GROMACS .gro file of C-alpha atoms in nm:
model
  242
    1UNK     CA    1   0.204   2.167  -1.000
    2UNK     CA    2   0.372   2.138  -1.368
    3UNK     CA    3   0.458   1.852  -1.287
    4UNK     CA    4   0.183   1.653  -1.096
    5UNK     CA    5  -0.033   1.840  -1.436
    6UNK     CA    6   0.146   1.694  -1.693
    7UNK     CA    7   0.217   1.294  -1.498
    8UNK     CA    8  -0.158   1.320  -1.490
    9UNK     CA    9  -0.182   1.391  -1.824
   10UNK     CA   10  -0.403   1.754  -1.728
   11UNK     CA   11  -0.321   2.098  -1.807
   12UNK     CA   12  -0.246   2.322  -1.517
   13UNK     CA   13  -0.486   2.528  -1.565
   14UNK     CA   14  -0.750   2.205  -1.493
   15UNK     CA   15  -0.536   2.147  -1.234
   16UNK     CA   16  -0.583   2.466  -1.054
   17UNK     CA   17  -0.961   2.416  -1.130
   18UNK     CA   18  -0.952   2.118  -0.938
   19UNK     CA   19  -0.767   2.253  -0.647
   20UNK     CA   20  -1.069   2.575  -0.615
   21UNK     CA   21  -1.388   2.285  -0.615
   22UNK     CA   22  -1.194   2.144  -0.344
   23UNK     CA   23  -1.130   1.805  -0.550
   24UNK     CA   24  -0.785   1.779  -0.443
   25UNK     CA   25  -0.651   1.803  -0.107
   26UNK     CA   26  -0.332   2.077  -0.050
   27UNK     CA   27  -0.009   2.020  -0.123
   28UNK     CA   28   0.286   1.933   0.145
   29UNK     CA   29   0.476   2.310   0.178
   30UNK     CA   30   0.817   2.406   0.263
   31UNK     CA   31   0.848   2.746   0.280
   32UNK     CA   32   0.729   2.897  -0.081
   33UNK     CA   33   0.718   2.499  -0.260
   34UNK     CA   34   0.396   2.317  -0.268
   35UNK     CA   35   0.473   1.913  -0.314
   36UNK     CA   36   0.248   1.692  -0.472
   37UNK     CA   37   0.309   1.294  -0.406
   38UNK     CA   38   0.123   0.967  -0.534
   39UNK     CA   39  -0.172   1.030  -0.325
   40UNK     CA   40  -0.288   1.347  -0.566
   41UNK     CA   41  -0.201   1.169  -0.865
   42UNK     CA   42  -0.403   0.911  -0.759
   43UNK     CA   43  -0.658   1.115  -0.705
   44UNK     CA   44  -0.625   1.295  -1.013
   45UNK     CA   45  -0.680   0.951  -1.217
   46UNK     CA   46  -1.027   0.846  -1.007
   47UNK     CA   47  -1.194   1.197  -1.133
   48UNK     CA   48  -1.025   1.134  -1.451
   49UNK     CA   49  -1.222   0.755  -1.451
   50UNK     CA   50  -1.508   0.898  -1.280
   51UNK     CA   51  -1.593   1.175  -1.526
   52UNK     CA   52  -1.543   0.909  -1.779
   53UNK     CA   53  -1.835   0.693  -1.676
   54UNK     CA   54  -2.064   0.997  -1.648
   55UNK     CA   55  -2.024   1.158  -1.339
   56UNK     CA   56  -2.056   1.529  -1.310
   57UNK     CA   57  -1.778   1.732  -1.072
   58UNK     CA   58  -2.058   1.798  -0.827
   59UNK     CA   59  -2.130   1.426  -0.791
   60UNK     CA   60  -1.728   1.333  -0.785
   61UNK     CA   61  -1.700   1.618  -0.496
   62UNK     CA   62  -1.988   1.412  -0.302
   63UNK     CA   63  -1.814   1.071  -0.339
   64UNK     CA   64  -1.443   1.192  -0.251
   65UNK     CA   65  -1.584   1.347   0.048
   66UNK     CA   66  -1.825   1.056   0.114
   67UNK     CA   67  -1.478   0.850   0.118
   68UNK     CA   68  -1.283   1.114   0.326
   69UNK     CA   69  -1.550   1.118   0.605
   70UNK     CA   70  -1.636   0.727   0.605
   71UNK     CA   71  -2.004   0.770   0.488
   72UNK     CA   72  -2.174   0.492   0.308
   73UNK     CA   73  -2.093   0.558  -0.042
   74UNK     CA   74  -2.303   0.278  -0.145
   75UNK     CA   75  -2.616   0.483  -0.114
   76UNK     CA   76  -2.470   0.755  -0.306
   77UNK     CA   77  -2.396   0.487  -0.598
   78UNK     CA   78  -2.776   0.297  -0.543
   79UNK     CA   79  -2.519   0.004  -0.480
   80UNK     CA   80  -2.610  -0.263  -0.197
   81UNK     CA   81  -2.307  -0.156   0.089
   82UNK     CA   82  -2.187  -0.569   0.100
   83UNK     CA   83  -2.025  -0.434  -0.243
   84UNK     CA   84  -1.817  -0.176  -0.108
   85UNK     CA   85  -1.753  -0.308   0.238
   86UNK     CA   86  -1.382  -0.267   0.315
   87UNK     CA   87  -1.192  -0.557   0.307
   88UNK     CA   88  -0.928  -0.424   0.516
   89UNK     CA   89  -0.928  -0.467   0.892
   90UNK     CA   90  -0.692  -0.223   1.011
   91UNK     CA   91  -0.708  -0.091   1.312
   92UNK     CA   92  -0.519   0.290   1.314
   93UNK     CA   93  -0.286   0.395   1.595
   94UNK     CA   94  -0.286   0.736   1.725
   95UNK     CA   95   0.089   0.792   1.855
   96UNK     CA   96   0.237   1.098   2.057
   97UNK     CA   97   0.623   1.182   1.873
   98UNK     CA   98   0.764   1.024   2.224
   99UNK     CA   99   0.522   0.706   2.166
  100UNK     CA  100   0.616   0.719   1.821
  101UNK     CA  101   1.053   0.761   1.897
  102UNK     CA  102   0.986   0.429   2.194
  103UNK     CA  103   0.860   0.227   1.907
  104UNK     CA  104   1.124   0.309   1.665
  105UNK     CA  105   1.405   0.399   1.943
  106UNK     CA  106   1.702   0.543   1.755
  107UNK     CA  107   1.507   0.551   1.400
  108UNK     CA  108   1.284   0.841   1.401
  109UNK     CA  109   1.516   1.031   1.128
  110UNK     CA  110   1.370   1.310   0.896
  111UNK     CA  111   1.422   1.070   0.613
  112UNK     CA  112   1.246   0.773   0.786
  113UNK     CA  113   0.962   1.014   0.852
  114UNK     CA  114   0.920   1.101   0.529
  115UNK     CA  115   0.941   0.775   0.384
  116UNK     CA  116   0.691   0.700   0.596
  117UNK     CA  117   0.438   1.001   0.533
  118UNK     CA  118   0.521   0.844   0.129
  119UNK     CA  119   0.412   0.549   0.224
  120UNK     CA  120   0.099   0.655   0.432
  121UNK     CA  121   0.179   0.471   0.727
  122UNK     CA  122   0.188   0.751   0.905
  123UNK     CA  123  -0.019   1.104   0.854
  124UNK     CA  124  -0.011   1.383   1.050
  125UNK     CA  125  -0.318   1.495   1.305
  126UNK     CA  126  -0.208   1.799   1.494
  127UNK     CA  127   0.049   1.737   1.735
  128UNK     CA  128   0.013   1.364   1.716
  129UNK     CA  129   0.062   1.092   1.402
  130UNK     CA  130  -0.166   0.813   1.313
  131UNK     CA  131  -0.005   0.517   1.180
  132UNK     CA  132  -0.239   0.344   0.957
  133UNK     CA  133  -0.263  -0.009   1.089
  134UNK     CA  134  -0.205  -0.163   1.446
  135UNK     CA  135  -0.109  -0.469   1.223
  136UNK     CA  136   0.183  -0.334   1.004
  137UNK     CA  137   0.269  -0.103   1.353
  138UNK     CA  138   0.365  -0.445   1.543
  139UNK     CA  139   0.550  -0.569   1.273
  140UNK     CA  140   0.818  -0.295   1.183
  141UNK     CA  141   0.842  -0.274   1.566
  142UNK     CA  142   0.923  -0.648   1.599
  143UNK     CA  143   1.195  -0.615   1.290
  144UNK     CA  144   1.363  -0.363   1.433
  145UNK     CA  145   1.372  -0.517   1.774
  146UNK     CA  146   1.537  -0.795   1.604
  147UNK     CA  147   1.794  -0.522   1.436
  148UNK     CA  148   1.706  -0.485   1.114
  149UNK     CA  149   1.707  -0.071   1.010
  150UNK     CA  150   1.438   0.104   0.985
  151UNK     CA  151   1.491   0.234   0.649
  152UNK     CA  152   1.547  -0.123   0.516
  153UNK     CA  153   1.181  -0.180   0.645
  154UNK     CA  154   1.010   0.057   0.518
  155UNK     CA  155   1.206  -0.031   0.164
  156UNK     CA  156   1.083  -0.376   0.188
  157UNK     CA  157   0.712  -0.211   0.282
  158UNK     CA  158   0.729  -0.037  -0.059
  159UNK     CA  159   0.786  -0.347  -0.252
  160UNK     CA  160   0.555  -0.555  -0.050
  161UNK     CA  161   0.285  -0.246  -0.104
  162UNK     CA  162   0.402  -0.296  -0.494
  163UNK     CA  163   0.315  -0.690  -0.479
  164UNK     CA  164  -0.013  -0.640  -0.289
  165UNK     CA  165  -0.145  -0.405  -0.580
  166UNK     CA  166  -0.035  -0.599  -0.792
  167UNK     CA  167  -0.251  -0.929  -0.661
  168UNK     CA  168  -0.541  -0.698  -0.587
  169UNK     CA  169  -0.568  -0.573  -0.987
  170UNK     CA  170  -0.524  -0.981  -1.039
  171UNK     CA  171  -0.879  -1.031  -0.805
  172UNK     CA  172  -1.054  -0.784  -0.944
  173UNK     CA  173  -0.966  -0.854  -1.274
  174UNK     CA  174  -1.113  -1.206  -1.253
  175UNK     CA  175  -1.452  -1.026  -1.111
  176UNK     CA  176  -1.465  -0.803  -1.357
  177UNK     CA  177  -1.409  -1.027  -1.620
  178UNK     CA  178  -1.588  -1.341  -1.522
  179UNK     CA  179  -1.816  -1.302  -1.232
  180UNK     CA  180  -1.961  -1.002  -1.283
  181UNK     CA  181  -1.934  -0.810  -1.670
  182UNK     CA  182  -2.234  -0.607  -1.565
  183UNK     CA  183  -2.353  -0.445  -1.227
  184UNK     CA  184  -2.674  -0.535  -1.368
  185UNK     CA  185  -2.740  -0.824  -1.132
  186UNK     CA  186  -2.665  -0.640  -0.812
  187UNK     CA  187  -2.724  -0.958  -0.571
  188UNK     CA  188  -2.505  -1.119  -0.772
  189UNK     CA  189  -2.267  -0.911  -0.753
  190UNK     CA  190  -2.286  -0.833  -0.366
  191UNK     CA  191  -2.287  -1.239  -0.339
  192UNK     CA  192  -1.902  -1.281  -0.581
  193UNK     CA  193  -1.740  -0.962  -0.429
  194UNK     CA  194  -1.855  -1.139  -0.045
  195UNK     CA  195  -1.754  -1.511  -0.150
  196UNK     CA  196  -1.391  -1.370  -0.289
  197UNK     CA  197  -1.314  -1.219   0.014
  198UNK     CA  198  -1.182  -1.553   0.204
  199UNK     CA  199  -1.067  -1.702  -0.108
  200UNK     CA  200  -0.865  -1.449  -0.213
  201UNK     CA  201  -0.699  -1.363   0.117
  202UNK     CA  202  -0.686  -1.784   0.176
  203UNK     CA  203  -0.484  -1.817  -0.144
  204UNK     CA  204  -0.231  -1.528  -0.066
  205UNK     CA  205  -0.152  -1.682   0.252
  206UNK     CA  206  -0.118  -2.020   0.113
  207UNK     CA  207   0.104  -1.931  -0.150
  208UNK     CA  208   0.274  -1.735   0.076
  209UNK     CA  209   0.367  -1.957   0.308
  210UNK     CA  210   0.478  -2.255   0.013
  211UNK     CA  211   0.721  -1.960  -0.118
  212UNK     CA  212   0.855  -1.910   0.208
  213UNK     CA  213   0.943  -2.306   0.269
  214UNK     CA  214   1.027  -2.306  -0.089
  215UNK     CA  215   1.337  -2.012  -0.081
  216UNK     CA  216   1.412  -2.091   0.343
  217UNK     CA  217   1.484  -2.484   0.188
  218UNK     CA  218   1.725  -2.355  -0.074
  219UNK     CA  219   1.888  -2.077   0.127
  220UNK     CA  220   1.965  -2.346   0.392
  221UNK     CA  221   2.051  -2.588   0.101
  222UNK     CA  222   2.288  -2.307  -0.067
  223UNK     CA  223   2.449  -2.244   0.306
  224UNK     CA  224   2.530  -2.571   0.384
  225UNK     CA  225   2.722  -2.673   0.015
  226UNK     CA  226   2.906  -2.343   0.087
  227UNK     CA  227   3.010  -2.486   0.443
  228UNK     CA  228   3.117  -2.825   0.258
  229UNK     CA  229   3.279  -2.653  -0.004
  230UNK     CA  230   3.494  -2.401   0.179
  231UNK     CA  231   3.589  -2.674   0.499
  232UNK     CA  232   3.916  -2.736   0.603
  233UNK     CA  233   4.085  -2.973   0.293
  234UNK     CA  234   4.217  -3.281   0.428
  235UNK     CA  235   4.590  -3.317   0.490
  236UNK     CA  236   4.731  -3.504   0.245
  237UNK     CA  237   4.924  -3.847   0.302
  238UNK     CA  238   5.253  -3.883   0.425
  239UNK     CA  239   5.531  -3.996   0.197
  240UNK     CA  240   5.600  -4.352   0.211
  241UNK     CA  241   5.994  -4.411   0.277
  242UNK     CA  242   6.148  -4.582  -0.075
   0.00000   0.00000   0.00000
């Protein structure tokens, strides 16, 4: 708690205030330690931004649980709900620990697990998980068919979550800064947000796929001078006789 208090900049004694409104969800326990991860630090900084803007606890309560439970936190926020529509598409699995052990046969390790419970792919429902997209589900599945580990998956998922976040902050930087400095003209706003959506995931795939033809080109290139480079030398000439 110490810890999580003083990475979010908090003293532990808001901290613990936090924890009675309900404003943070419990920590993962082992026995007699409580462990806090990204998620509460995460959620730490949106009431930290949220009571900056004005918002009173009692209002912050009513939008993390508005989130939590999927209701329309437009209404709560007089905002039209185009604005906050999800842009995401994911479809969440529900898996049993046998479903879960056929799809990653061999890799279901303690440290895999909690990699993945870091990562939120998975969370924990009772007796079964969830894994948080169908998508992303097929995919590690596929990799791993094709024999690459587990754990160097779920590595590459971190960076690849690291590079998404990091394209996301560029969009909404360019909405906050150019389309839409106000949320005074709410039509307008609802009308950017709704236009980006295609064009931003349309330019991620694009560039995408020219940085994938760009580095597969020069791996190939790079394979095939080492092939001419470390062939066979030719024998060398016979002596002519005096």
């Amino acid at each position: 708690m110490a810890d999580l208090a003083r990475e979010a900049g908090i003293t532990v004694r808001t901290l613990r205030f936090y924890r009675e409104r309900k404003l943070l969800p419990p920590p993962r326990r082992e026995g007699r330690i409580a462990w806090y991860d990204e998620h509460h630090l995460a959620r730490l900084r949106t009431i930290a931004a949220l009571l900056e803007r004005g918002h009173t606890l009692g209002g912050i309560a009513e939008l993390l649980t508005a989130f939590e439970t999927g209701r329309d936190v437009g209404e709560l926020l007089g905002l039209p709900s185009p604005l906050l529509t999800p842009w995401s598409e994911e479809t969440p699995v529900r898996l049993t620990p046998e479903e879960l052990a056929d799809h990653f046969s061999g890799e279901v390790t303690p440290e895999n697990l909690t990699a993945s419970l870091a990562l939120g792919y998975l969370a924990v429902d009772g007796d079964e998980f969830v894994h948080i997209s169908r998508r992303l589900l097929d995919a590690s599945t596929n990799l791993i068919a094709q024999g690459i580990p587990l754990a160097a998956v779920l590595e590459a998922g971190g960076r690849v979550r690291a590079h998404a976040d990091a394209l996301a902050d560029l969009f909404t930087t360019l909405i906050r800064s150019h389309l839409v400095p106000t949320l005074r003209d709410l039509p307008r706003a609802t009308e950017a947000v709704e236009s980006l959506r295609p064009l931003a995931k349309g330019v991620v795939e694009a560039e995408l796929s020219m940085a994938m033809d760009r580095r597969i080109r020069a791996e190939l290139e790079s394979l095939l001078g080492g092939d001419r480079n470390t062939g066979p030398k030719p024998a060398p000439h016979p002596e002519r006789p005096e």
